[in-house]
PDB file of C-alpha atoms in Angstrom:
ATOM      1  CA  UNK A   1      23.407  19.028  18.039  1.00 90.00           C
ATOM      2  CA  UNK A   2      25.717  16.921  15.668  1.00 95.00           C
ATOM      3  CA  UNK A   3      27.810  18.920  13.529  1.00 96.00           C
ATOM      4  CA  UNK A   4      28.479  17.597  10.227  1.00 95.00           C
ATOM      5  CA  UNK A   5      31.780  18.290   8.180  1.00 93.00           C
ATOM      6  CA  UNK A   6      30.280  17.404   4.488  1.00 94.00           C
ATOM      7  CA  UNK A   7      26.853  16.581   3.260  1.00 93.00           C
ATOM      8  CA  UNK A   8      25.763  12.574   4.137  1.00 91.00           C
ATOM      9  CA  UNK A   9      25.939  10.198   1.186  1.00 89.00           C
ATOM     10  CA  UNK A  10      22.176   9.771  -0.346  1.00 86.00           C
ATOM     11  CA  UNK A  11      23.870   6.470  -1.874  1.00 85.00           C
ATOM     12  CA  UNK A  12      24.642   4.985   1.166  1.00 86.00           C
ATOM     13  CA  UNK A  13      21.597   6.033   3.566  1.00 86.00           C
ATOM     14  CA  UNK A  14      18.682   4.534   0.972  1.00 77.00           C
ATOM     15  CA  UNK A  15      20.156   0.995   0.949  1.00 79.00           C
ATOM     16  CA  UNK A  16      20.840   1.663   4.913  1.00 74.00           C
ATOM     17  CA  UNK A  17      17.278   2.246   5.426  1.00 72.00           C
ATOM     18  CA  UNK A  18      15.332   0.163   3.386  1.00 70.00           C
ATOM     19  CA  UNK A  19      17.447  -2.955   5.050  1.00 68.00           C
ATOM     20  CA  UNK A  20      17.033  -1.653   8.356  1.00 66.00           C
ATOM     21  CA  UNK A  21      13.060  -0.060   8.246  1.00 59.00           C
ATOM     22  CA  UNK A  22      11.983  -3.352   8.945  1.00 64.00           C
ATOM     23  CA  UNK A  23      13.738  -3.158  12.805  1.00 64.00           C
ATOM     24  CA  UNK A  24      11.072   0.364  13.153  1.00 64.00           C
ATOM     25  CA  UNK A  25       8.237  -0.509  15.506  1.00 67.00           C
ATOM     26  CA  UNK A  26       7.265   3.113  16.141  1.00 72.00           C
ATOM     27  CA  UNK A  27       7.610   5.438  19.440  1.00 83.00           C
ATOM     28  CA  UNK A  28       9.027   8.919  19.959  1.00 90.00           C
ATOM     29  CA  UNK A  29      10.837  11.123  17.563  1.00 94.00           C
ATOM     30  CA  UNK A  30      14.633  11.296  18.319  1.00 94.00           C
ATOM     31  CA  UNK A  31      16.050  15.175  19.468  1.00 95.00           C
ATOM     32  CA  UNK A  32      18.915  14.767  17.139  1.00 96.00           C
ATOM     33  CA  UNK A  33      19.713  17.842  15.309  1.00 97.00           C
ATOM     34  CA  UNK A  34      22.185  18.216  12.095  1.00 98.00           C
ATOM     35  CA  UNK A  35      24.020  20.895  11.197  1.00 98.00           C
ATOM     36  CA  UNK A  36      26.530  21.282   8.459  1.00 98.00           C
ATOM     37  CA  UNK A  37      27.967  25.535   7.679  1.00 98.00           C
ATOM     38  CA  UNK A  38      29.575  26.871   5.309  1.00 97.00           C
ATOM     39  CA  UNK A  39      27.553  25.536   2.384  1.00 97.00           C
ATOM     40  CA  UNK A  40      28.081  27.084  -1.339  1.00 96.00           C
ATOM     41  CA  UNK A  41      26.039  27.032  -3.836  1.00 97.00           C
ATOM     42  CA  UNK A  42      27.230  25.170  -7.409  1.00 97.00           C
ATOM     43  CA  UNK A  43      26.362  27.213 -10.539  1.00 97.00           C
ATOM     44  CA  UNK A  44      26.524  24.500 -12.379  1.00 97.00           C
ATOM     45  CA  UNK A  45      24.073  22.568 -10.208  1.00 97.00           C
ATOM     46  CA  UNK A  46      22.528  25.474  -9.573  1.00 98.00           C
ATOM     47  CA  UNK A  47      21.695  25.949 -13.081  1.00 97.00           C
ATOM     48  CA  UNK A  48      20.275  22.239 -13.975  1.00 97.00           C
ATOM     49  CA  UNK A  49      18.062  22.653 -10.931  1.00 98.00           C
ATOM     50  CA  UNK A  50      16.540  25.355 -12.664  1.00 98.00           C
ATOM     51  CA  UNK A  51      15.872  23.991 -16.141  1.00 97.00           C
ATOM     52  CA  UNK A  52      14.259  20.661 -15.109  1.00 98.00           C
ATOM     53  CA  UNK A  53      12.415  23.013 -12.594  1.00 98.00           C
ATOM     54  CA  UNK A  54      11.408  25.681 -15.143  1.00 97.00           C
ATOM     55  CA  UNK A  55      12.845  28.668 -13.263  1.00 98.00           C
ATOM     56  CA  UNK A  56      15.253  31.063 -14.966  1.00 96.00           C
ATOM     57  CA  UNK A  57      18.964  31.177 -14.781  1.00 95.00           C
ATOM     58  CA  UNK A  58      20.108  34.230 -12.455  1.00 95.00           C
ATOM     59  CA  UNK A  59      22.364  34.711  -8.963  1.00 94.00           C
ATOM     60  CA  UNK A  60      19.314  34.225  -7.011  1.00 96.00           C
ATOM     61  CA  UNK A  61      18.480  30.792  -5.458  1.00 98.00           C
ATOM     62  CA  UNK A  62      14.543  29.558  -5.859  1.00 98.00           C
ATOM     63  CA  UNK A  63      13.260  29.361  -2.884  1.00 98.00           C
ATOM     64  CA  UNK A  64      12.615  25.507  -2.798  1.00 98.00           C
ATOM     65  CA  UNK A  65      16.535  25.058  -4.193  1.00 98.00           C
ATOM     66  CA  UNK A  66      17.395  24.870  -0.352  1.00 98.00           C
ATOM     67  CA  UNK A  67      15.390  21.881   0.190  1.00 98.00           C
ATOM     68  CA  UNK A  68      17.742  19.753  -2.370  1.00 97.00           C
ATOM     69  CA  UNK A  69      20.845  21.320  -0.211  1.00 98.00           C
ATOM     70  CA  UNK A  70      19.375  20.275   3.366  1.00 98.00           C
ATOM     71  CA  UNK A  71      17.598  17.125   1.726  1.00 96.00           C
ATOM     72  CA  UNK A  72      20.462  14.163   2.728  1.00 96.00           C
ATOM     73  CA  UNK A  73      20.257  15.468   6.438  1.00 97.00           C
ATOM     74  CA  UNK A  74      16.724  14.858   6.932  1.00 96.00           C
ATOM     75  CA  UNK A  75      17.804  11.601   5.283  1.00 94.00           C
ATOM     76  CA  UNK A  76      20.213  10.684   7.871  1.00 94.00           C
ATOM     77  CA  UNK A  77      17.680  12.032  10.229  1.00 94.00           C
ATOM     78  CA  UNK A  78      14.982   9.763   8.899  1.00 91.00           C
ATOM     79  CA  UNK A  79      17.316   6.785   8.366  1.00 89.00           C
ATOM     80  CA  UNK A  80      19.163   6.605  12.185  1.00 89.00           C
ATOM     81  CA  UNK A  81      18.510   3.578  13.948  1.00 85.00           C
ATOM     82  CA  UNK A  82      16.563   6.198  16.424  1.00 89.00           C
ATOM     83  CA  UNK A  83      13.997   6.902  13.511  1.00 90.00           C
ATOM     84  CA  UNK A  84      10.482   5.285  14.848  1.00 90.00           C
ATOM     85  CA  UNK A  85       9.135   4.695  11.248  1.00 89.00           C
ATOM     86  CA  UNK A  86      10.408   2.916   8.123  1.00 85.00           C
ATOM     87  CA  UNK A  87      11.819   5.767   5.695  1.00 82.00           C
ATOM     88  CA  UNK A  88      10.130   3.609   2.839  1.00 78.00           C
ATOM     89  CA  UNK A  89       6.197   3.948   2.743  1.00 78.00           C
ATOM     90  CA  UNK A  90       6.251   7.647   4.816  1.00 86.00           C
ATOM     91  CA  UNK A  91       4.430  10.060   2.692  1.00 92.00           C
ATOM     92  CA  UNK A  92       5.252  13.252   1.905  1.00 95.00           C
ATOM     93  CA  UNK A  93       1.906  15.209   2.234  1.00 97.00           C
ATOM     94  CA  UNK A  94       2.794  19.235   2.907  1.00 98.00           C
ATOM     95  CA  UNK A  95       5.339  21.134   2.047  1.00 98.00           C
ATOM     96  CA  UNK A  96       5.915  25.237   3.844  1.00 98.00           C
ATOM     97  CA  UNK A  97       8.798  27.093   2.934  1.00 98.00           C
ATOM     98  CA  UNK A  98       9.351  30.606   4.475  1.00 98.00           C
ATOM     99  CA  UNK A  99      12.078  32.951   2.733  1.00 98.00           C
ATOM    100  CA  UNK A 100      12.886  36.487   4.496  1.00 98.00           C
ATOM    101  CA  UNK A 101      14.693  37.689   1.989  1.00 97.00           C
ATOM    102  CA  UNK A 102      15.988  36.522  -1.694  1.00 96.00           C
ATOM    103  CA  UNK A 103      19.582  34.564  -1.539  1.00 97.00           C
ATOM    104  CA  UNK A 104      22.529  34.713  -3.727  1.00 97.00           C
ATOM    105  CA  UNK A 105      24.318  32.526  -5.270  1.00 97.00           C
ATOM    106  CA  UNK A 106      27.502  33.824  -3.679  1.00 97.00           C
ATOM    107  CA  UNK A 107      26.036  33.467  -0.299  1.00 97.00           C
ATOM    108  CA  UNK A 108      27.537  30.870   2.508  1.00 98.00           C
ATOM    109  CA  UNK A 109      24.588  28.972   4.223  1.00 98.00           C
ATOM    110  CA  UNK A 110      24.483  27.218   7.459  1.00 98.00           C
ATOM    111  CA  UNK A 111      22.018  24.221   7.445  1.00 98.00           C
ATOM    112  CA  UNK A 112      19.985  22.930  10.408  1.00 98.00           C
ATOM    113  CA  UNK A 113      17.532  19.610  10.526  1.00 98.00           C
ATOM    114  CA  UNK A 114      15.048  18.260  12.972  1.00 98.00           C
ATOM    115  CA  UNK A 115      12.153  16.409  13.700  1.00 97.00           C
ATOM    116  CA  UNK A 116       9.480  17.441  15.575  1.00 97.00           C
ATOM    117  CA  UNK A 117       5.151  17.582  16.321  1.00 95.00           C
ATOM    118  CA  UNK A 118       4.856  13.971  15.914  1.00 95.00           C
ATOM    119  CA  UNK A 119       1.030  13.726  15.920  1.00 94.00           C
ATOM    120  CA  UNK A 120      -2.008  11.593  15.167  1.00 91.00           C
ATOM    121  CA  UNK A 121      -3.651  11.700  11.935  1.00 91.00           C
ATOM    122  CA  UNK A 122      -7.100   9.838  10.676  1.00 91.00           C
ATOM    123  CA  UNK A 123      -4.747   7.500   8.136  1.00 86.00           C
ATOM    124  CA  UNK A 124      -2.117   7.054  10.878  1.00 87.00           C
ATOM    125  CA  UNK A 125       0.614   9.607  12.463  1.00 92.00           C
ATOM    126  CA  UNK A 126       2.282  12.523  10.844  1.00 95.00           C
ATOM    127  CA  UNK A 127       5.588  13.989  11.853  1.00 96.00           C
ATOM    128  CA  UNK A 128       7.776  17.295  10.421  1.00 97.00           C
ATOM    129  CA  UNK A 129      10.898  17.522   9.352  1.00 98.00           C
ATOM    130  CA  UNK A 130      12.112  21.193  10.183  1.00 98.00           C
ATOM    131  CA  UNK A 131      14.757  22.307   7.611  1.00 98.00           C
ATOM    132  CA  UNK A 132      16.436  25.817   8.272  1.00 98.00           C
ATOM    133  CA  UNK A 133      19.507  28.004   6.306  1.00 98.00           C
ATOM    134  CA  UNK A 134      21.233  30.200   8.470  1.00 98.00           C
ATOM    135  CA  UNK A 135      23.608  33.554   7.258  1.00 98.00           C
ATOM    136  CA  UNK A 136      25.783  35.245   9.620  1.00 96.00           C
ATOM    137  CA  UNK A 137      23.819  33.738  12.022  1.00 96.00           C
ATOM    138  CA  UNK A 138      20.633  34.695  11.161  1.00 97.00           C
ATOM    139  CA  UNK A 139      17.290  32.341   9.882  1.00 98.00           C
ATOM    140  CA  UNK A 140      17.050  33.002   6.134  1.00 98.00           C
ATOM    141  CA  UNK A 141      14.461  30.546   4.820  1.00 98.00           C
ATOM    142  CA  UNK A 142      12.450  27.301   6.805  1.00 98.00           C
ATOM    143  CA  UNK A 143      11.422  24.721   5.256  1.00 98.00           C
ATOM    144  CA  UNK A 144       8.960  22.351   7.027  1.00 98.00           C
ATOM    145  CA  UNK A 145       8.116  18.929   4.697  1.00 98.00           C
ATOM    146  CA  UNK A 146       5.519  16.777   6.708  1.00 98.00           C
ATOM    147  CA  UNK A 147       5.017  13.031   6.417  1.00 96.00           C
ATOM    148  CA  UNK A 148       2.708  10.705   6.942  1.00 95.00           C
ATOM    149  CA  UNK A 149       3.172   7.257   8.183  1.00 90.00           C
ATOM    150  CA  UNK A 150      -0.104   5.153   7.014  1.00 83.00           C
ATOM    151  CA  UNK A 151      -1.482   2.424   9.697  1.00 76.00           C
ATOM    152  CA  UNK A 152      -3.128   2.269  13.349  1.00 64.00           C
ATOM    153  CA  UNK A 153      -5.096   5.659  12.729  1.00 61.00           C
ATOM    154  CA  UNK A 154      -8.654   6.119  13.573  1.00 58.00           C
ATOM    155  CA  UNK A 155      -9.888   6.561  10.622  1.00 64.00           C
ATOM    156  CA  UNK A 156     -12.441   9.046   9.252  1.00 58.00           C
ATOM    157  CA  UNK A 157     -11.968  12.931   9.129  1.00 52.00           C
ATOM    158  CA  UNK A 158     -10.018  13.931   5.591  1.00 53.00           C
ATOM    159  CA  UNK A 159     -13.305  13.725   3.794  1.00 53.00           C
ATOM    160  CA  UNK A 160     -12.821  15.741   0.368  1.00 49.00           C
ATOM    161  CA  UNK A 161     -14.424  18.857  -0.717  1.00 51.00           C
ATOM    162  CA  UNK A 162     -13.016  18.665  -3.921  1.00 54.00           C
ATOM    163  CA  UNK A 163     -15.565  20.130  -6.395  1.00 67.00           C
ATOM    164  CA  UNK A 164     -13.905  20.601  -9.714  1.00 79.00           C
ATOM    165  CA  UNK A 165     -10.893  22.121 -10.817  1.00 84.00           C
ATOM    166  CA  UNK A 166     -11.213  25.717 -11.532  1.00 89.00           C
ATOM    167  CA  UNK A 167      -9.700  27.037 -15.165  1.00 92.00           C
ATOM    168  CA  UNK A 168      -6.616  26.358 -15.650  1.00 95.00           C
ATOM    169  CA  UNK A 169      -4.001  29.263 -16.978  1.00 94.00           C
ATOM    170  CA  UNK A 170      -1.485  27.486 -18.029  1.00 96.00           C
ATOM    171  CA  UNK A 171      -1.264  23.253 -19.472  1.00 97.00           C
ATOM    172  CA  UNK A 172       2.409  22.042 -19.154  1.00 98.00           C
ATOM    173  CA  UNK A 173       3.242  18.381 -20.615  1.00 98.00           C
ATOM    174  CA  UNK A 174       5.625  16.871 -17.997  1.00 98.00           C
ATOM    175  CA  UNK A 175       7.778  14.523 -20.007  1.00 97.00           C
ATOM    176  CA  UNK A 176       8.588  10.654 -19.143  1.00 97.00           C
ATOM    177  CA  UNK A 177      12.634  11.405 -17.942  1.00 97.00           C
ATOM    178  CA  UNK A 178      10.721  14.099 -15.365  1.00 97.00           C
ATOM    179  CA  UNK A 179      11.478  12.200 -12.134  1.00 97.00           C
ATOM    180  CA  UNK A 180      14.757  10.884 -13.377  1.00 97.00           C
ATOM    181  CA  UNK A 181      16.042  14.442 -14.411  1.00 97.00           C
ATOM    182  CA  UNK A 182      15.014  15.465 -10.663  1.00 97.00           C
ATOM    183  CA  UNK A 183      16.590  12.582  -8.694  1.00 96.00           C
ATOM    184  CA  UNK A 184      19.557  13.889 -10.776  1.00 96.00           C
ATOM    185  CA  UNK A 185      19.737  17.492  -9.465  1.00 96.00           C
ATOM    186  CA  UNK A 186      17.950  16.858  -6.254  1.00 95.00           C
ATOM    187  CA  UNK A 187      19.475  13.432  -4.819  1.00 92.00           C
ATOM    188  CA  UNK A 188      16.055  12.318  -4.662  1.00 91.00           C
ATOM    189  CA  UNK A 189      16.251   8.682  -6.490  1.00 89.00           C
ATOM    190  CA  UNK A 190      13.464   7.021  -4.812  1.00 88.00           C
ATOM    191  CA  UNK A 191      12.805   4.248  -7.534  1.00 89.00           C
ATOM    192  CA  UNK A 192       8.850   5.298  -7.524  1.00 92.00           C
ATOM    193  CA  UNK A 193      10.211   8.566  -9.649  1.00 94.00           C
ATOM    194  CA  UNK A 194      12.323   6.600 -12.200  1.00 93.00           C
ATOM    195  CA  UNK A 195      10.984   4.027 -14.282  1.00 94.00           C
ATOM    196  CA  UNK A 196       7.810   2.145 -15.116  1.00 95.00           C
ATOM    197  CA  UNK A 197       9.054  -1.580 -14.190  1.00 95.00           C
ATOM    198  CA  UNK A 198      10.532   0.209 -10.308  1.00 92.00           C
ATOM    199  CA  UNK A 199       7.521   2.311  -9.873  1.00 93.00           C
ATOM    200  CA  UNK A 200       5.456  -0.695 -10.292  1.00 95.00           C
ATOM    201  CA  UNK A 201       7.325  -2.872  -7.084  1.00 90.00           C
ATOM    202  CA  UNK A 202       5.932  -0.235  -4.617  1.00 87.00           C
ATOM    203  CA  UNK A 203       2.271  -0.687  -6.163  1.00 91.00           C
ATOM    204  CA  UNK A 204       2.607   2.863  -9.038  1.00 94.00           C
ATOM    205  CA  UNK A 205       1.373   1.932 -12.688  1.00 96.00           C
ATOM    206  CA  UNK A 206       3.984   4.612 -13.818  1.00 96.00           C
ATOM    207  CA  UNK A 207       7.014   6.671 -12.579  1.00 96.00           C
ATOM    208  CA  UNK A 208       5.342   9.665 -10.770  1.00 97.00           C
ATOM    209  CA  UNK A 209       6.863  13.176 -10.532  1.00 97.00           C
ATOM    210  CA  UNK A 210       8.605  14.438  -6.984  1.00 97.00           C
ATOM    211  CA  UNK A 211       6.463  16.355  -4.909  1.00 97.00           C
ATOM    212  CA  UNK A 212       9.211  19.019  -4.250  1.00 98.00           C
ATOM    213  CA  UNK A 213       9.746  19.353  -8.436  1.00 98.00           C
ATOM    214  CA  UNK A 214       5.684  19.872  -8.676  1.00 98.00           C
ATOM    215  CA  UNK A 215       5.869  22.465  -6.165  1.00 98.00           C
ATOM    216  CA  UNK A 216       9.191  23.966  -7.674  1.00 98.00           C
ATOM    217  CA  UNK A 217       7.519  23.769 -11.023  1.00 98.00           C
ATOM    218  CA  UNK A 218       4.672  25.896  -9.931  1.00 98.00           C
ATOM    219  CA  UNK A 219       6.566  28.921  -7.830  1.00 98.00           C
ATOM    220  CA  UNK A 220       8.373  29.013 -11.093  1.00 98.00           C
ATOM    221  CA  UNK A 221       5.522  30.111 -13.192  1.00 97.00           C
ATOM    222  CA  UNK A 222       5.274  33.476 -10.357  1.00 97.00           C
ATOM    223  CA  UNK A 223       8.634  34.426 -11.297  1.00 94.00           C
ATOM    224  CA  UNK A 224       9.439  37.864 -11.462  1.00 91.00           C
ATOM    225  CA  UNK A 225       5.889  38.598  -9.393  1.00 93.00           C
ATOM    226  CA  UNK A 226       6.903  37.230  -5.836  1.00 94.00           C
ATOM    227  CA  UNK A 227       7.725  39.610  -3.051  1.00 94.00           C
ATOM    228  CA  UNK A 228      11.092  39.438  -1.425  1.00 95.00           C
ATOM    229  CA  UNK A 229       9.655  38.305   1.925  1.00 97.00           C
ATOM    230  CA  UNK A 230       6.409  35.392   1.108  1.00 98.00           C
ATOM    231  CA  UNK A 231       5.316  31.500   2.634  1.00 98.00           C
ATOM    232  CA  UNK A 232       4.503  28.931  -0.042  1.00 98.00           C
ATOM    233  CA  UNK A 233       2.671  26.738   1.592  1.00 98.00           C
ATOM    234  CA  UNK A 234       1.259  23.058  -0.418  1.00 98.00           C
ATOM    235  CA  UNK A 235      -0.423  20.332  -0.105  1.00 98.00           C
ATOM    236  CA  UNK A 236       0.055  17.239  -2.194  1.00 98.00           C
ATOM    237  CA  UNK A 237      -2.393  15.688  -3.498  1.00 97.00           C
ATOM    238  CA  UNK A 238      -2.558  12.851  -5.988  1.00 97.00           C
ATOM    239  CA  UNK A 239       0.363  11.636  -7.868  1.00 97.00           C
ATOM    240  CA  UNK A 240       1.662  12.961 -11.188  1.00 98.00           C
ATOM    241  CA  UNK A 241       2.168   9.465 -13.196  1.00 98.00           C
ATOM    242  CA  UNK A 242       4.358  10.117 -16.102  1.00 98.00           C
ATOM    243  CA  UNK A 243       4.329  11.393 -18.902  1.00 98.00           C
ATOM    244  CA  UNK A 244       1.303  13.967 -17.659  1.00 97.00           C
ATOM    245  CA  UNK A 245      -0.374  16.959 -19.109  1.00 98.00           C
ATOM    246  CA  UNK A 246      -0.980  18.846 -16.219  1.00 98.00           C
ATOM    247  CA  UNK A 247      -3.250  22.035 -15.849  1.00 98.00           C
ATOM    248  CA  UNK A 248      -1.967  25.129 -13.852  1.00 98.00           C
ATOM    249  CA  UNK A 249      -4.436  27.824 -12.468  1.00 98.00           C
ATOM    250  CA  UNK A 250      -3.390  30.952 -10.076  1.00 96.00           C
ATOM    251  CA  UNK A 251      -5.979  33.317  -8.293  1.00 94.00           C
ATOM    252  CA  UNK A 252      -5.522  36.710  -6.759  1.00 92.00           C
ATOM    253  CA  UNK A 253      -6.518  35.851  -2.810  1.00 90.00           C
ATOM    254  CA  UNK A 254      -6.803  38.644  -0.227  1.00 88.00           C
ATOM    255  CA  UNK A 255      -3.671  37.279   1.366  1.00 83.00           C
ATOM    256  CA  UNK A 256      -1.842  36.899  -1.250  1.00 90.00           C
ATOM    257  CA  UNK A 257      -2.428  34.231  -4.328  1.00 96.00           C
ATOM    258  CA  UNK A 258      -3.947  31.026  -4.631  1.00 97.00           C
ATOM    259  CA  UNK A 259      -2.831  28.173  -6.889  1.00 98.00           C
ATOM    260  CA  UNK A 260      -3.559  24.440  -8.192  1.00 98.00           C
ATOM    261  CA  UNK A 261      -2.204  21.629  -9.986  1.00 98.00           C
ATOM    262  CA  UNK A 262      -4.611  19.109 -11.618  1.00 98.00           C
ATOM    263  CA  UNK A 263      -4.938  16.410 -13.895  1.00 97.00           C
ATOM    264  CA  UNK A 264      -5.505  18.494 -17.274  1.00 96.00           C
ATOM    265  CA  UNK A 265      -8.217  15.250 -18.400  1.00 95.00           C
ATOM    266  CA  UNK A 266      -9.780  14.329 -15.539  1.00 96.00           C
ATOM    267  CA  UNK A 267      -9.169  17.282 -13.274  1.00 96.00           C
ATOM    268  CA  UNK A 268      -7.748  14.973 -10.304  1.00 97.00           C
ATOM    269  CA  UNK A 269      -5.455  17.180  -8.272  1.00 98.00           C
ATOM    270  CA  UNK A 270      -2.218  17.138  -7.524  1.00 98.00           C
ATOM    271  CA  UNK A 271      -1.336  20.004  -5.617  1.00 97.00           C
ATOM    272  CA  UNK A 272      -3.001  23.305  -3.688  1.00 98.00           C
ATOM    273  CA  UNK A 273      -0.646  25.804  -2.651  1.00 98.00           C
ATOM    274  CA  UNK A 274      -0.847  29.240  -1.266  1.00 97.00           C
ATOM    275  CA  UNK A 275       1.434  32.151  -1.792  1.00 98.00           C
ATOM    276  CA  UNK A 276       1.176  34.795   1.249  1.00 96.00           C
TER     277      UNK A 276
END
């Protein structure tokens, strides 16, 4: 366990790995484990997180504003010479966040990363990175993001059942800036989310939206309807290319609710999430 004394630099580690991911030549997934305590929460940050996110401003924290706190140690994680894979070209695919109870603003958080259940999948192998916020030594919220890293799978399997999207509730227009105004907040400035003419050198006609702001963007239109104890658990799809117009629908499961993000034209989707 490596104990951190201030968050890693997001500006250093993406030029560090894309100049080193060519050296990756797979194998196992390093035990390292980050932690970094005492973390506070920024109003001010706190509060531009939610308005690019949609959420509204109180004391609580979303629960997916965690991941943009823990986000530059699974970074460093993913970017150590000890990483198997190239951080460039691993997918984010899935996305489960467990909360046990709400958080405050005014709330101290101790921050744990790992890697673990590296696996093989039809496209290639997938891997998770374990994210977890600790108070007074207690777990508070998990976060588990898994990747995929295309090439050498079996093929097969993964075949879609996708039938039609069902009515959507809600149609949001996700504006052009959508991925820069994330990166902003969230760290995140992978140059697929930014612009047209960067998008377009890793094989994107346009910019496409985050993953994590997708998902973020959806648990924001439960607000004020979630429990204080609740999984969200997605699955990304296809990309958002911006500008979008997006469709939104929510079901009543016997779990607890259903919900899906979809291409508001063509009815591609994006996302499929579960609330329980």
């Amino acid at each position: 366990m490596v104990e951190l004394s201030a968050p890693p630099s997001l500006r250093v580690l993406y030029p560090k790995a894309v100049l080193t991911g060519f050296r990756r030549k797979g194998g196992e997934l390093p035990d390292t484990v980050y932690t970094l305590s005492g973390v506070t929460t920024d109003p001010t940050h706190l509060a531009a997180y939610d308005r690019v996110c949609g959420f509204r401003l109180t004391d609580e924290l979303p629960a997916t504003y965690p991941h943009v706190l823990t986000f530059p140690l699974q970074i460093k994680l993913m970017s150590g010479s000890d990483f198997p894979f190239p951080l460039v070209g691993s997918v984010h695919v899935a996305n489960r966040i467990t909360t046990v109870r709400p958080l405050r603003i005014d709330e101290k958080l101790d921050l744990r990363v790992r890697l673990e259940n590296l696996r093989d999948h039809p496209r290639g192998r997938q891997f998770d990175v374990v994210s977890e916020a600790y108070v007074d030594g207690e777990v508070v919220w998990t976060d588990v993001s898994t990747y995929l890293r295309r090439g050498g799978g079996s093929g097969g399997g993964e075949k879609s059942g996708h039938a039609g999207p069902p009515e959507p509730t809600a149609v949001w227009r996700v504006p052009d800036d959508t991925g820069r105004r994330y990166g902003e907040v969230s760290g995140d400035r992978n140059p697929i989310h930014l612009y047209r003419l960067t998008a377009r050198m890793f094989g994107f006609p346009r910019a496409i939206a985050h993953g994590m702001w997708t998902k973020a963007r959806c648990l924001a239109a439960f607000e004020g309807r979630l429990p204080d104890a609740y999984t969200v658990d997605v699955a990304f799809k296809l990309p958002v290319l911006l500008p979008a117009r997006v469709g939104f629908a929510a079901a009543d499961t016997d779990g607890g609710r259903r919900f899906d993000l979809f291409d508001a034209k063509s009815g591609k989707p994006h996302l499929t999430g579960e609330i329980s």
